[in-house]
């Protein structure tokens, strides 16, 4: 098993920490992982993306140009990464703020209303975990107990009180994921 | 089982330094390596092992603090990125001339000049051809994973003290900023002063009655004596070149074509190899781990068994010169590179092999 994922959106949406929690959970489940961010002058409101690879084998390149899954959280990222999903691959996106919906016919596309759901439930801080839930629904590559361990490792101790809210958000994400276009 | 952590390459350098029993770190912040000092400051190694961490007023000050610490036989280090490393060249030449061991980490960014904060491998010439003046070499280790960032700190100190010469870890923004799984080793003790006096009697750690003063200098105005200094240093380099060459060879046994790449480019080439083999092209990879001493012999031998080599670097073509010297025209060698902070993609690298070597 090798899963090559791009997660992309605005800075401040928790894109990098979503990737980190997923990667750390992979470490806890004894997988090989890599986490490669776009680093640089990005900040809140700018674009941010991270490539996460989770595999049973040694990982070759941490930098990729084709992905099994793209998780897309703003229009700029849609413009950049819709074309980078491998044929037959998966695209999950939050339609909030999307003006040009994806057009690919050769990949499976799902919507997740994570912004709306997180705001409604007062869970804006764990918006990214709603998104993670959507991903895990489609690709259950990490078991819930290892996600729990990944959260423990990724979050500073002073925020461990937030772990149940994070896990609740993940469950919410699994519920609200809906198909947009299926191959 | 050893402790596993998910860490950035830069953090792995910092934790590796504490665990290796380093005595001091002197540095000045610059992207993309600032996490090294940030991590060290946050970890308070003074409380863990007694290690000193100090933000100097400049890179020039940092390397000269390293000179002072190394003169006392202490395991001291600094880190920076390309423009900052340029400022350290005088100090590195002085340390090589004075035969002082130290560890310097360069997390390379795009140049020339202030350039960009994105990854690059364009400091190869500066590192292995002597960025400072005079006939000297830096022992150069090129990590290709976060685990190697961690492991090469203690290896770098070991080689630096074995040969009394500065050692450089030549990394780049990809390896510095990415996170991977790291197996954390045990805490090594810092050396006691008694240990240093016994094992490194050249150090200026306080004169004992049984010996004359130790003098550490790179100045020798009498030419015949200065030539002897140079001959001694060169003799050390000849030993390094036979004893300390390190490299990794992947799938070269049946390969028609070979990528030669180090650091993050070697990782990208591994993916390009996978893509190539899916198409039936037999590709191998030779990854130099020590850039100095360079794996000359293995490349020379490989040259007789392959149809072509593509040297992939995030530069305009620097390591290719050493590859060409090693293979002595026995095989067709081409270069593919991107620069200015652009990271080549695996499929782009495979295309380059198909166009420049297989079809070329």
Short mmCIF file of N, CA, C and O in Angstrom, two decimals, chain A residues 4 20 23-24 27-28 30-37 39-41 58-65 153, chain B residues 4-6 8 32 117-119 173-174 177-181 248 250 267-268 270-271 274 343 345-347:
data_model
loop_
_atom_site.label_atom_id
_atom_site.label_comp_id
_atom_site.label_asym_id
_atom_site.label_seq_id
_atom_site.Cartn_x
_atom_site.Cartn_y
_atom_site.Cartn_z
N UNK A 4 -0.41 8.48 -2.01
CA UNK A 4 0.27 9.76 -2.25
C UNK A 4 -0.78 10.87 -2.30
O UNK A 4 -1.67 10.84 -3.15
N UNK A 20 0.25 16.81 9.10
CA UNK A 20 1.12 16.31 10.17
C UNK A 20 0.41 15.26 11.02
O UNK A 20 1.00 14.23 11.37
N UNK A 23 0.27 12.12 9.01
CA UNK A 23 1.58 11.47 8.92
C UNK A 23 1.99 10.86 10.26
O UNK A 23 2.50 9.74 10.31
N UNK A 24 1.75 11.59 11.36
CA UNK A 24 2.14 11.05 12.67
C UNK A 24 1.32 9.81 13.02
O UNK A 24 1.83 8.85 13.61
N UNK A 27 2.98 7.01 11.37
CA UNK A 27 4.15 6.55 12.13
C UNK A 27 3.70 5.62 13.25
O UNK A 27 4.29 4.56 13.48
N UNK A 28 2.61 6.01 13.93
CA UNK A 28 2.11 5.22 15.06
C UNK A 28 1.64 3.84 14.61
O UNK A 28 1.72 2.88 15.35
N UNK A 30 3.07 2.22 12.34
CA UNK A 30 4.27 1.58 11.80
C UNK A 30 4.37 1.63 10.27
O UNK A 30 4.91 0.72 9.64
N UNK A 31 3.85 2.72 9.69
CA UNK A 31 3.99 2.93 8.25
C UNK A 31 5.23 3.81 7.99
O UNK A 31 5.70 4.51 8.88
N UNK A 32 5.69 3.77 6.75
CA UNK A 32 6.67 4.77 6.30
C UNK A 32 5.88 6.02 5.92
O UNK A 32 4.81 5.91 5.31
N UNK A 33 6.40 7.19 6.26
CA UNK A 33 5.68 8.42 5.94
C UNK A 33 6.65 9.50 5.48
O UNK A 33 7.83 9.50 5.84
N UNK A 34 6.13 10.44 4.69
CA UNK A 34 6.87 11.69 4.47
C UNK A 34 5.86 12.83 4.40
O UNK A 34 4.70 12.64 4.03
N UNK A 35 6.30 14.01 4.79
CA UNK A 35 5.48 15.23 4.86
C UNK A 35 6.32 16.36 4.30
O UNK A 35 7.34 16.69 4.87
N UNK A 36 5.95 16.84 3.11
CA UNK A 36 6.77 17.87 2.47
C UNK A 36 5.91 19.11 2.22
O UNK A 36 5.01 19.09 1.39
N UNK A 37 6.16 20.19 2.95
CA UNK A 37 5.32 21.39 2.80
C UNK A 37 5.81 22.29 1.68
O UNK A 37 6.99 22.23 1.30
N UNK A 39 7.03 25.65 1.60
CA UNK A 39 7.40 26.59 2.65
C UNK A 39 7.78 27.90 1.99
O UNK A 39 8.03 27.95 0.79
N UNK A 40 7.78 28.94 2.76
CA UNK A 40 8.18 30.20 2.16
C UNK A 40 7.34 31.34 2.63
O UNK A 40 6.91 31.36 3.78
N UNK A 41 7.10 32.31 1.76
CA UNK A 41 6.45 33.53 2.23
C UNK A 41 4.95 33.37 2.47
O UNK A 41 4.28 34.34 2.65
N UNK A 58 9.63 1.61 1.76
CA UNK A 58 10.48 2.79 1.80
C UNK A 58 10.00 3.81 0.75
O UNK A 58 9.72 3.44 -0.39
N UNK A 59 9.91 5.05 1.14
CA UNK A 59 9.38 6.09 0.25
C UNK A 59 10.52 6.67 -0.57
O UNK A 59 11.57 7.03 -0.04
N UNK A 60 10.30 6.74 -1.89
CA UNK A 60 11.33 7.33 -2.74
C UNK A 60 11.24 8.85 -2.67
O UNK A 60 11.75 9.46 -1.74
N UNK A 61 10.58 9.48 -3.61
CA UNK A 61 10.59 10.94 -3.63
C UNK A 61 9.51 11.54 -2.74
O UNK A 61 8.34 11.18 -2.86
N UNK A 62 9.87 12.49 -1.87
CA UNK A 62 8.86 13.22 -1.10
C UNK A 62 8.17 14.30 -1.94
O UNK A 62 7.19 14.87 -1.52
N UNK A 63 8.73 14.55 -3.13
CA UNK A 63 8.18 15.56 -4.05
C UNK A 63 7.56 14.83 -5.23
O UNK A 63 8.23 14.00 -5.84
N UNK A 64 6.30 15.11 -5.55
CA UNK A 64 5.59 14.36 -6.58
C UNK A 64 4.90 15.30 -7.55
O UNK A 64 4.65 16.47 -7.23
N UNK A 65 4.55 14.77 -8.74
CA UNK A 65 3.74 15.56 -9.65
C UNK A 65 2.43 14.87 -10.01
O UNK A 65 1.65 15.38 -10.80
N UNK A 153 0.46 12.81 19.70
CA UNK A 153 1.84 13.15 19.37
C UNK A 153 1.95 14.52 18.70
O UNK A 153 2.94 15.22 18.88
N UNK B 4 10.56 6.37 18.14
CA UNK B 4 10.30 6.89 16.80
C UNK B 4 9.62 8.25 16.90
O UNK B 4 8.68 8.42 17.68
N UNK B 5 10.11 9.20 16.12
CA UNK B 5 9.47 10.51 16.09
C UNK B 5 9.29 10.96 14.66
O UNK B 5 10.06 10.59 13.79
N UNK B 6 8.26 11.79 14.44
CA UNK B 6 8.09 12.46 13.15
C UNK B 6 8.75 13.83 13.29
O UNK B 6 8.33 14.63 14.13
N UNK B 8 11.08 17.27 11.39
CA UNK B 8 11.68 17.97 10.25
C UNK B 8 13.17 17.66 10.21
O UNK B 8 13.79 17.44 11.27
N UNK B 32 16.30 28.44 4.85
CA UNK B 32 15.35 27.48 5.44
C UNK B 32 15.94 26.57 6.53
O UNK B 32 15.66 25.39 6.54
N UNK B 117 14.51 31.59 -0.88
CA UNK B 117 14.57 30.70 0.29
C UNK B 117 14.22 29.25 -0.09
O UNK B 117 14.24 28.37 0.75
N UNK B 118 13.92 29.02 -1.37
CA UNK B 118 13.55 27.67 -1.80
C UNK B 118 14.80 26.81 -2.02
O UNK B 118 15.90 27.33 -2.15
N UNK B 119 14.61 25.46 -2.10
CA UNK B 119 15.76 24.54 -2.12
C UNK B 119 16.65 24.66 -3.36
O UNK B 119 16.19 25.04 -4.43
N UNK B 173 16.90 22.75 1.22
CA UNK B 173 15.60 23.11 1.78
C UNK B 173 14.59 21.98 1.80
O UNK B 173 13.71 21.95 2.67
N UNK B 174 14.69 21.02 0.87
CA UNK B 174 13.74 19.89 0.89
C UNK B 174 13.97 19.05 2.14
O UNK B 174 13.06 18.82 2.93
N UNK B 177 13.22 20.93 5.50
CA UNK B 177 11.84 21.28 5.83
C UNK B 177 10.90 20.09 5.89
O UNK B 177 9.82 20.19 6.45
N UNK B 178 11.26 18.96 5.26
CA UNK B 178 10.33 17.84 5.23
C UNK B 178 10.33 17.10 6.56
O UNK B 178 11.29 17.18 7.33
N UNK B 179 9.22 16.40 6.83
CA UNK B 179 9.17 15.54 8.02
C UNK B 179 9.15 14.08 7.59
O UNK B 179 8.48 13.71 6.63
N UNK B 180 9.93 13.28 8.33
CA UNK B 180 9.92 11.83 8.16
C UNK B 180 10.08 11.19 9.53
O UNK B 180 10.40 11.85 10.51
N UNK B 181 9.94 9.89 9.51
CA UNK B 181 10.13 9.11 10.73
C UNK B 181 11.61 9.06 11.08
O UNK B 181 12.44 8.82 10.22
N UNK B 248 25.64 5.04 -1.87
CA UNK B 248 24.58 4.02 -1.91
C UNK B 248 24.32 3.71 -3.38
O UNK B 248 24.22 4.61 -4.21
N UNK B 250 21.67 1.70 -5.88
CA UNK B 250 20.35 1.07 -5.92
C UNK B 250 20.09 0.54 -7.33
O UNK B 250 20.16 1.31 -8.30
N UNK B 267 16.46 11.30 -4.09
CA UNK B 267 15.12 10.79 -3.77
C UNK B 267 14.20 10.91 -4.99
O UNK B 267 13.42 10.01 -5.31
N UNK B 268 14.28 12.07 -5.66
CA UNK B 268 13.44 12.29 -6.85
C UNK B 268 13.82 11.28 -7.94
O UNK B 268 12.96 10.73 -8.61
N UNK B 270 14.93 8.30 -7.47
CA UNK B 270 14.40 6.97 -7.13
C UNK B 270 13.00 6.79 -7.65
O UNK B 270 12.61 5.73 -8.12
N UNK B 271 12.18 7.86 -7.54
CA UNK B 271 10.81 7.80 -8.07
C UNK B 271 10.86 7.71 -9.61
O UNK B 271 10.10 6.95 -10.20
N UNK B 274 11.47 4.22 -10.56
CA UNK B 274 10.25 3.39 -10.47
C UNK B 274 9.39 3.59 -11.71
O UNK B 274 8.90 2.63 -12.31
N UNK B 343 12.14 22.64 -7.82
CA UNK B 343 12.47 21.22 -7.58
C UNK B 343 11.98 20.43 -8.79
O UNK B 343 10.80 20.52 -9.13
N UNK B 345 10.45 17.49 -11.02
CA UNK B 345 9.51 16.41 -10.68
C UNK B 345 10.08 15.09 -11.20
O UNK B 345 10.90 15.08 -12.12
N UNK B 346 9.63 13.96 -10.60
CA UNK B 346 10.14 12.66 -11.04
C UNK B 346 9.92 12.41 -12.54
O UNK B 346 10.81 11.90 -13.22
N UNK B 347 8.73 12.78 -13.07
CA UNK B 347 8.48 12.49 -14.49
C UNK B 347 9.34 13.37 -15.38
O UNK B 347 9.78 12.94 -16.46
#
